[in-house]
Amino acid sequence: MIKHNARNLTNEEFFYGHKACGGCGESLAVRLTMKILGERTFAALPAGCMSAVSFIYPNMAFTTNAIITPFASTGAVASGMAAGLKALGIENTQTVGFAGDGGTADIGLQALSGAIDRNDDIIYICNDNEAYMNTGIQKSGLTPYGTKTTTSPAGKNLPGSITMKKNMFEIVAAHGIQYAATASVGYPEDLMAKIEKAKNTKGTSYVHIFAPCPTGWGHGSEVTIELAKQAVDSGLWYLAEFENGEFILNKNPKEFASVENYLMAQSRFKHLKEEDIEVIKNHRDAKWAKMRKDWQQK
Amino acid sequence: MNRPKLKQWQEPVNIDAYPVGSTCPSDHLTSINAGWRTYRPVIDTDKCVMCLRCFLLCPDGVIDKSGEKLVIDYDYCKGCGICAHECKPGCIEMVKEEK
Ligand SMILES: Cc1ncc(C[n+]2csc(CCOP(=O)(O)OP(=O)(O)O)c2C)c(N)n1
Ligand code: SF4
Ligand code: SF4
Ligand code: SF4
Ligand SMILES: [Mg+2]
């Protein structure tokens, strides 16, 4: 399998001129994914930032075939596109769905589950910016504890969101999917390697990409990559794979980087008190104890 | 430079001129993003070691690596500053745009 890096990565762009905010992490995830998948890619995008910024009539930022799907149906539409390509005898193609965290972990979960169950030959990308951003920052099932959003305000009684991130990667893996992985735009080579694996997977594959959102998180547009890396280094996100029925932890930091540095760089977490940060750290430690015990390490 | 180009676009003049089905062809850019920028990244090409980290991480893909030196497509650069922030030798300067 090709080992992708900046040097051998194609100079050609397949997602260009989009209207995402400057420094948008999701748009980098889509851009790099499209560069690996190539020009014979058919993309399905539900309602969400990535469709909203690329299909603004008469602008169209994808240079390949791409379609907007109803919010709940990324998995189903991608399945249908793959079936259509097969029926028409169009070969050497990739079918990919790019949905947000809301579009994946909440409203699109059923359609995704169906696609995995049928083992349809699609790649499903979850672009996780930890809230419903396109409609103005509402809490989703992937919003972490202590996040201030418009539907989980922080105040005297609540520290913002009071639920933890849904274990979306494990939910997908529990289907017995062919290939699943978590990634981060802060580790682009790892991300590209996982997209390459998904590309070479016959059947359904799922890649969950952690992607900061300067507008919704309240951070400078220049630190998107740095924050995405810090999330992994501080243990608030993890890089893992599910292959041949086994979980693999790709990166196991000996010591976690500062959670406080990561949180305090973002206005969505600025209100957090020491005791709230304790809750976040305890949850992190419990998750890592389980991953370190039960998952292979490679 | 090898980047998608701005297309000429004629607003449909009557209802029959509007497309049916797919709204427009792929690779169909009818407006630029340059006006979003407050700061313009300027690469010191003498200092640049061609590590290509800026090319890799630009969310807008506007840094072209096909030539001997990097070229930025200023029509679509939004001035986010990721390239400058991630350039280890520090050879990208963010220069205030004059209006
Ligand atoms: C059935 C339906 N409900 C609600 C909406 C409104 N809506 C459009 S985009 C969006 C948010 C998408 O959030 P997410 O999936 O996390 O993607 P992001 O915008 O954050 O990339 C919502 C709620 C819709 N288009 N369709
Ligand atoms: S709101 Fe966030 S996810 Fe949406 S385009 Fe802007 S930076 Fe990207
Ligand atoms: S990151 Fe800096 S040194 Fe590396 S290619 Fe870009 S400008 Fe040159
Ligand atoms: S400022 Fe942002 S958009 Fe412009 S070249 Fe640098 S990374 Fe790309
Ligand atoms: Mg989202």
XYZ file of N, CA and C in Angstrom, chain A residues 60-214:
465
model
N -19.717 25.152 -7.417
C -19.628 23.748 -7.060
C -18.149 23.439 -6.841
N -17.779 23.204 -5.571
C -16.367 23.107 -5.208
C -15.754 21.731 -5.456
N -16.582 20.707 -5.596
C -16.019 19.391 -5.933
C -15.727 19.359 -7.422
N -14.588 18.774 -7.773
C -14.284 18.636 -9.196
C -14.763 17.277 -9.688
N -15.294 16.486 -8.770
C -15.800 15.148 -9.100
C -17.319 15.162 -8.948
N -17.937 14.004 -9.160
C -19.363 13.893 -8.899
C -19.623 13.983 -7.412
N -20.620 14.765 -7.032
C -20.982 14.880 -5.619
C -22.433 15.290 -5.525
N -23.092 14.869 -4.440
C -24.527 15.131 -4.293
C -24.829 15.457 -2.833
N -25.829 16.311 -2.626
C -26.308 16.555 -1.258
C -27.436 15.571 -0.961
N -27.383 14.973 0.221
C -28.402 13.992 0.613
C -29.265 14.596 1.719
N -30.464 14.044 1.941
C -31.200 14.448 3.143
C -30.345 14.174 4.383
N -30.577 14.911 5.440
C -29.695 14.888 6.605
C -29.468 13.483 7.161
N -30.526 12.688 7.196
C -30.440 11.391 7.878
C -29.869 10.279 7.018
N -29.590 10.541 5.742
C -29.457 9.395 4.839
C -28.112 9.248 4.126
N -27.037 9.763 4.703
C -25.723 9.618 4.056
C -25.431 8.163 3.706
N -25.594 7.274 4.673
C -25.281 5.859 4.454
C -26.138 5.268 3.348
N -27.428 5.590 3.373
C -28.351 5.017 2.388
C -28.060 5.560 0.986
N -27.803 6.866 0.876
C -27.544 7.453 -0.448
C -26.215 6.922 -1.005
N -25.196 6.851 -0.152
C -23.910 6.310 -0.616
C -24.093 4.866 -1.089
N -24.855 4.083 -0.343
C -25.139 2.699 -0.759
C -25.805 2.673 -2.129
N -26.780 3.556 -2.308
C -27.507 3.611 -3.569
C -26.605 4.012 -4.720
N -25.700 4.950 -4.448
C -24.768 5.368 -5.499
C -23.847 4.218 -5.893
N -23.353 3.487 -4.895
C -22.465 2.345 -5.189
C -23.231 1.287 -5.995
N -24.493 1.057 -5.626
C -25.309 0.080 -6.360
C -25.552 0.550 -7.784
N -25.798 1.852 -7.933
C -26.031 2.411 -9.260
C -24.812 2.275 -10.160
N -23.650 2.542 -9.602
C -22.411 2.424 -10.378
C -22.210 0.982 -10.834
N -22.524 0.068 -9.932
C -22.369 -1.348 -10.252
C -23.343 -1.736 -11.375
N -24.593 -1.292 -11.227
C -25.610 -1.636 -12.222
C -25.253 -1.075 -13.602
N -24.635 0.090 -13.610
C -24.260 0.712 -14.883
C -22.937 0.172 -15.417
N -22.283 -0.680 -14.641
C -21.014 -1.258 -15.070
C -19.869 -0.250 -15.074
N -19.995 0.797 -14.242
C -18.907 1.792 -14.161
C -17.886 1.300 -13.135
N -16.674 1.062 -13.581
C -15.682 0.416 -12.711
C -14.598 1.370 -12.220
N -13.772 0.864 -11.312
C -12.665 1.650 -10.729
C -13.138 2.969 -10.132
N -14.168 2.904 -9.330
C -14.663 4.119 -8.684
C -14.608 3.950 -7.170
N -14.722 5.074 -6.482
C -14.863 5.071 -5.022
C -16.159 5.789 -4.697
N -16.887 5.275 -3.727
C -18.080 5.980 -3.250
C -17.835 6.360 -1.801
N -17.982 7.649 -1.513
C -17.673 8.125 -0.171
C -18.808 8.994 0.359
N -19.080 8.858 1.637
C -20.019 9.758 2.313
C -19.243 10.613 3.300
N -19.514 11.915 3.313
C -18.871 12.817 4.289
C -19.973 13.415 5.158
N -20.122 12.919 6.375
C -21.159 13.489 7.243
C -20.530 14.088 8.491
N -21.217 14.998 9.129
C -20.729 15.593 10.371
C -20.974 14.679 11.558
N -20.631 15.164 12.744
C -20.866 14.365 13.953
C -22.363 14.232 14.224
N -23.115 15.321 14.022
C -24.563 15.231 14.193
C -25.149 14.296 13.144
N -24.699 14.464 11.910
C -25.182 13.652 10.800
C -24.814 12.185 10.920
N -23.849 11.868 11.775
C -23.404 10.486 11.924
C -23.925 9.852 13.213
N -23.573 10.476 14.338
C -23.839 9.826 15.625
C -25.299 9.974 16.050
N -26.008 10.978 15.499
C -27.401 11.169 15.874
C -28.317 10.777 14.716
N -28.593 11.731 13.847
C -29.682 11.532 12.885
C -29.348 10.499 11.796
N -28.079 10.311 11.466
C -27.746 9.394 10.371
C -27.340 8.005 10.817
N -27.450 7.737 12.106
C -26.948 6.468 12.661
C -27.629 5.245 12.047
N -28.951 5.358 11.852
C -29.692 4.211 11.344
C -29.264 3.861 9.914
N -29.133 4.899 9.057
C -28.756 4.645 7.664
C -27.330 4.092 7.587
N -26.461 4.589 8.457
C -25.087 4.074 8.499
C -25.093 2.616 8.947
N -25.868 2.324 9.979
C -25.946 0.961 10.490
C -26.415 -0.001 9.397
N -27.398 0.439 8.611
C -27.912 -0.399 7.526
C -26.849 -0.674 6.478
N -26.085 0.360 6.136
C -25.039 0.194 5.117
C -23.978 -0.797 5.593
N -23.594 -0.684 6.867
C -22.576 -1.601 7.398
C -23.142 -3.018 7.438
N -24.403 -3.130 7.834
C -25.043 -4.441 7.912
C -25.047 -5.128 6.546
N -25.297 -4.368 5.487
C -25.301 -4.943 4.133
C -23.892 -5.085 3.584
N -22.918 -4.543 4.317
C -21.523 -4.506 3.873
C -21.388 -3.901 2.477
N -22.131 -2.826 2.251
C -22.040 -2.133 0.958
C -20.648 -1.541 0.792
N -20.197 -1.490 -0.460
C -18.816 -1.087 -0.733
C -18.703 0.433 -0.743
N -18.748 1.029 0.434
C -18.651 2.491 0.550
C -17.652 2.862 1.649
N -17.179 4.092 1.550
C -16.326 4.659 2.608
C -17.162 5.721 3.299
N -17.268 5.627 4.600
C -18.055 6.606 5.351
C -17.103 7.419 6.215
N -17.093 8.721 5.994
C -16.245 9.604 6.804
C -17.132 10.377 7.769
N -16.816 10.291 9.050
C -17.474 11.156 10.028
C -16.539 12.309 10.332
N -16.957 13.501 9.976
C -16.189 14.719 10.216
C -16.641 15.265 11.565
N -15.831 15.022 12.592
C -16.280 15.322 13.961
C -15.754 16.673 14.448
N -16.619 17.690 14.419
C -16.262 18.984 15.016
C -17.060 19.214 16.298
N -17.625 18.135 16.804
C -18.204 18.091 18.152
C -19.411 18.987 18.380
N -20.144 19.307 17.318
C -21.443 19.988 17.461
C -22.092 20.155 16.085
N -23.348 20.531 16.093
C -24.055 20.888 14.860
C -23.624 22.313 14.524
N -22.614 22.431 13.691
C -22.041 23.749 13.444
C -22.813 24.542 12.406
N -23.267 23.862 11.359
C -23.872 24.583 10.247
C -25.122 25.351 10.654
N -25.783 24.887 11.726
C -26.996 25.578 12.165
C -26.713 26.465 13.379
N -25.424 26.656 13.723
C -25.098 27.613 14.772
C -24.763 27.016 16.118
N -24.026 25.892 16.124
C -23.407 25.347 17.345
C -24.416 24.766 18.345
N -25.117 23.709 17.950
C -25.941 22.981 18.911
C -25.226 21.706 19.340
N -25.514 21.240 20.549
C -24.888 20.034 21.089
C -25.319 18.792 20.305
N -24.366 17.914 20.011
C -24.692 16.625 19.386
C -24.264 15.507 20.328
N -24.501 14.274 19.912
C -24.071 13.120 20.709
C -22.554 13.002 20.777
N -21.841 13.770 19.980
C -20.376 13.720 20.011
C -19.768 14.972 20.641
N -20.604 15.805 21.222
C -20.098 16.971 21.964
C -19.578 16.490 23.316
N -18.360 16.849 23.679
C -17.834 16.345 24.950
C -18.371 17.103 26.172
N -18.126 16.522 27.328
C -18.548 17.103 28.605
C -17.968 18.510 28.774
N -18.792 19.413 29.285
C -18.293 20.747 29.621
C -18.244 21.718 28.458
N -18.846 21.345 27.310
C -18.812 22.237 26.150
C -19.965 23.227 26.193
N -19.643 24.484 26.012
C -20.680 25.507 25.902
C -21.169 25.533 24.461
N -22.440 25.211 24.255
C -23.054 25.352 22.927
C -24.346 26.146 23.122
N -25.054 26.431 22.035
C -26.289 27.223 22.197
C -27.384 26.395 22.872
N -27.292 25.071 22.805
C -28.301 24.246 23.485
C -27.763 23.627 24.770
N -26.516 23.886 25.098
C -25.972 23.449 26.395
C -25.193 24.618 26.989
N -25.928 25.662 27.357
C -25.239 26.861 27.867
C -24.554 26.579 29.199
N -23.480 27.283 29.445
C -22.771 27.152 30.721
C -23.248 28.259 31.651
N -23.468 27.904 32.910
C -23.927 28.923 33.850
C -23.714 28.488 35.274
N -24.540 29.009 36.160
C -24.385 28.714 37.581
C -24.620 27.241 37.868
N -25.593 26.644 37.159
C -25.993 25.284 37.500
C -25.356 24.207 36.644
N -24.978 24.557 35.442
C -24.436 23.539 34.528
C -23.118 24.010 33.907
N -22.195 23.048 33.683
C -20.904 23.425 33.084
C -20.939 23.371 31.564
N -22.092 23.593 30.955
C -22.229 23.326 29.519
C -22.764 21.915 29.355
N -22.357 21.255 28.289
C -22.827 19.885 28.029
C -22.492 18.965 29.205
N -23.453 18.111 29.599
C -23.200 17.222 30.748
C -23.089 15.757 30.326
N -23.049 15.498 29.025
C -22.872 14.113 28.567
C -21.471 13.963 27.967
N -21.016 12.730 27.912
C -19.706 12.430 27.323
C -19.887 12.143 25.830
N -18.800 12.117 25.079
C -18.880 11.767 23.661
C -19.385 10.329 23.515
N -20.335 10.132 22.616
C -20.797 8.789 22.295
C -19.614 7.973 21.768
N -19.558 6.684 22.104
C -18.452 5.848 21.609
C -18.742 5.379 20.185
N -18.733 6.336 19.272
C -19.152 6.080 17.891
C -18.287 5.019 17.195
N -16.984 5.102 17.414
C -16.060 4.149 16.781
C -16.380 2.721 17.235
N -16.618 2.545 18.524
C -16.932 1.221 19.047
C -18.309 0.746 18.579
N -19.256 1.703 18.437
C -20.593 1.340 17.945
C -20.482 0.789 16.523
N -19.686 1.467 15.704
C -19.473 1.018 14.319
C -18.771 -0.339 14.318
N -17.726 -0.468 15.143
C -16.967 -1.725 15.199
C -17.863 -2.880 15.634
N -18.800 -2.606 16.533
C -19.670 -3.674 17.048
C -20.506 -4.325 15.955
N -20.631 -3.643 14.801
C -21.331 -4.252 13.671
C -20.506 -5.372 13.029
N -19.204 -5.426 13.389
C -18.311 -6.343 12.688
C -17.920 -5.787 11.329
N -17.751 -4.465 11.259
C -17.419 -3.783 9.995
C -16.058 -4.263 9.476
N -15.862 -4.161 8.145
C -14.593 -4.589 7.529
C -13.410 -3.791 8.063
N -13.575 -2.462 8.073
C -12.471 -1.614 8.532
C -13.028 -0.334 9.143
N -12.529 0.027 10.311
C -12.898 1.307 10.921
C -11.662 1.908 11.574
N -11.629 3.225 11.631
C -10.477 3.897 12.235
C -10.893 5.248 12.790
N -10.104 5.731 13.745
C -10.231 7.116 14.178
C -8.973 7.847 13.724
N -9.112 9.135 13.460
C -7.984 9.922 12.955
C -8.153 11.355 13.419
N -7.177 12.177 13.085
C -7.225 13.592 13.457
C -6.496 14.391 12.396
N -6.988 15.576 12.085
C -6.258 16.417 11.129
C -4.915 16.874 11.712
N -4.720 16.667 13.014
C -3.432 16.979 13.633
C -2.367 15.927 13.343
N -2.786 14.767 12.835
C -1.855 13.703 12.430
C -2.159 13.320 10.981
N -1.796 14.211 10.038
C -2.242 14.030 8.650
C -1.705 12.771 7.966
N -0.473 12.351 8.281
C 0.062 11.151 7.619
C -0.724 9.913 8.061
N -1.008 9.832 9.358
C -1.820 8.740 9.894
C -3.213 8.761 9.254
N -3.771 9.951 9.142
C -5.098 10.114 8.519
C -5.081 9.593 7.081
N -4.066 9.978 6.307
C -4.007 9.570 4.897
C -3.804 8.065 4.768
N -3.018 7.494 5.689
C -2.794 6.037 5.652
C -4.118 5.299 5.889
N -4.934 5.840 6.766
C -6.216 5.198 7.079
C -7.206 5.339 5.918
N -7.169 6.491 5.239
C -8.032 6.651 4.060
C -7.596 5.663 2.971
N -6.280 5.482 2.834
C -5.771 4.522 1.853
C -6.270 3.107 2.183
N -6.262 2.755 3.459
C -6.775 1.435 3.855
C -8.263 1.313 3.552
N -8.997 2.375 3.848
C -10.442 2.365 3.578
C -10.689 2.206 2.076
N -9.863 2.883 1.293
C -9.978 2.811 -0.167
C -9.784 1.385 -0.666
N -8.893 0.673 -0.016
C -8.575 -0.697 -0.449
C -9.446 -1.757 0.233
N -10.416 -1.310 1.010
C -11.296 -2.251 1.687
C -12.477 -2.588 0.781
N -12.729 -3.865 0.602
C -13.923 -4.299 -0.142
C -15.025 -4.397 0.903
N -16.108 -3.687 0.723
C -17.137 -3.634 1.760
C -17.090 -2.298 2.471
N -17.805 -2.195 3.581
C -17.943 -0.890 4.232
C -16.726 -0.545 5.080
N -16.286 0.707 4.990
C -15.251 1.181 5.899
C -15.695 2.518 6.483
N -15.170 2.811 7.660
C -15.581 4.003 8.414
C -14.340 4.682 8.979
N -14.192 5.971 8.707
C -13.078 6.722 9.308
C -13.651 7.940 10.037
N -13.348 8.013 11.312
C -13.880 9.079 12.174
C -12.775 10.116 12.384
N -12.949 11.298 11.785
C -11.866 12.290 11.780
C -12.177 13.451 12.722
N -11.291 13.658 13.671
C -11.405 14.774 14.614
C -10.954 16.046 13.915
N -11.836 17.060 13.861
C -11.560 18.237 13.033
C -12.015 19.525 13.715
N -11.086 20.296 14.273
C -11.448 21.539 14.947
C -12.171 22.543 14.042
N -13.002 23.353 14.682
C -13.835 24.339 13.995
C -13.617 25.689 14.670
N -12.791 26.557 14.079
C -12.473 27.838 14.710
C -13.724 28.636 15.101
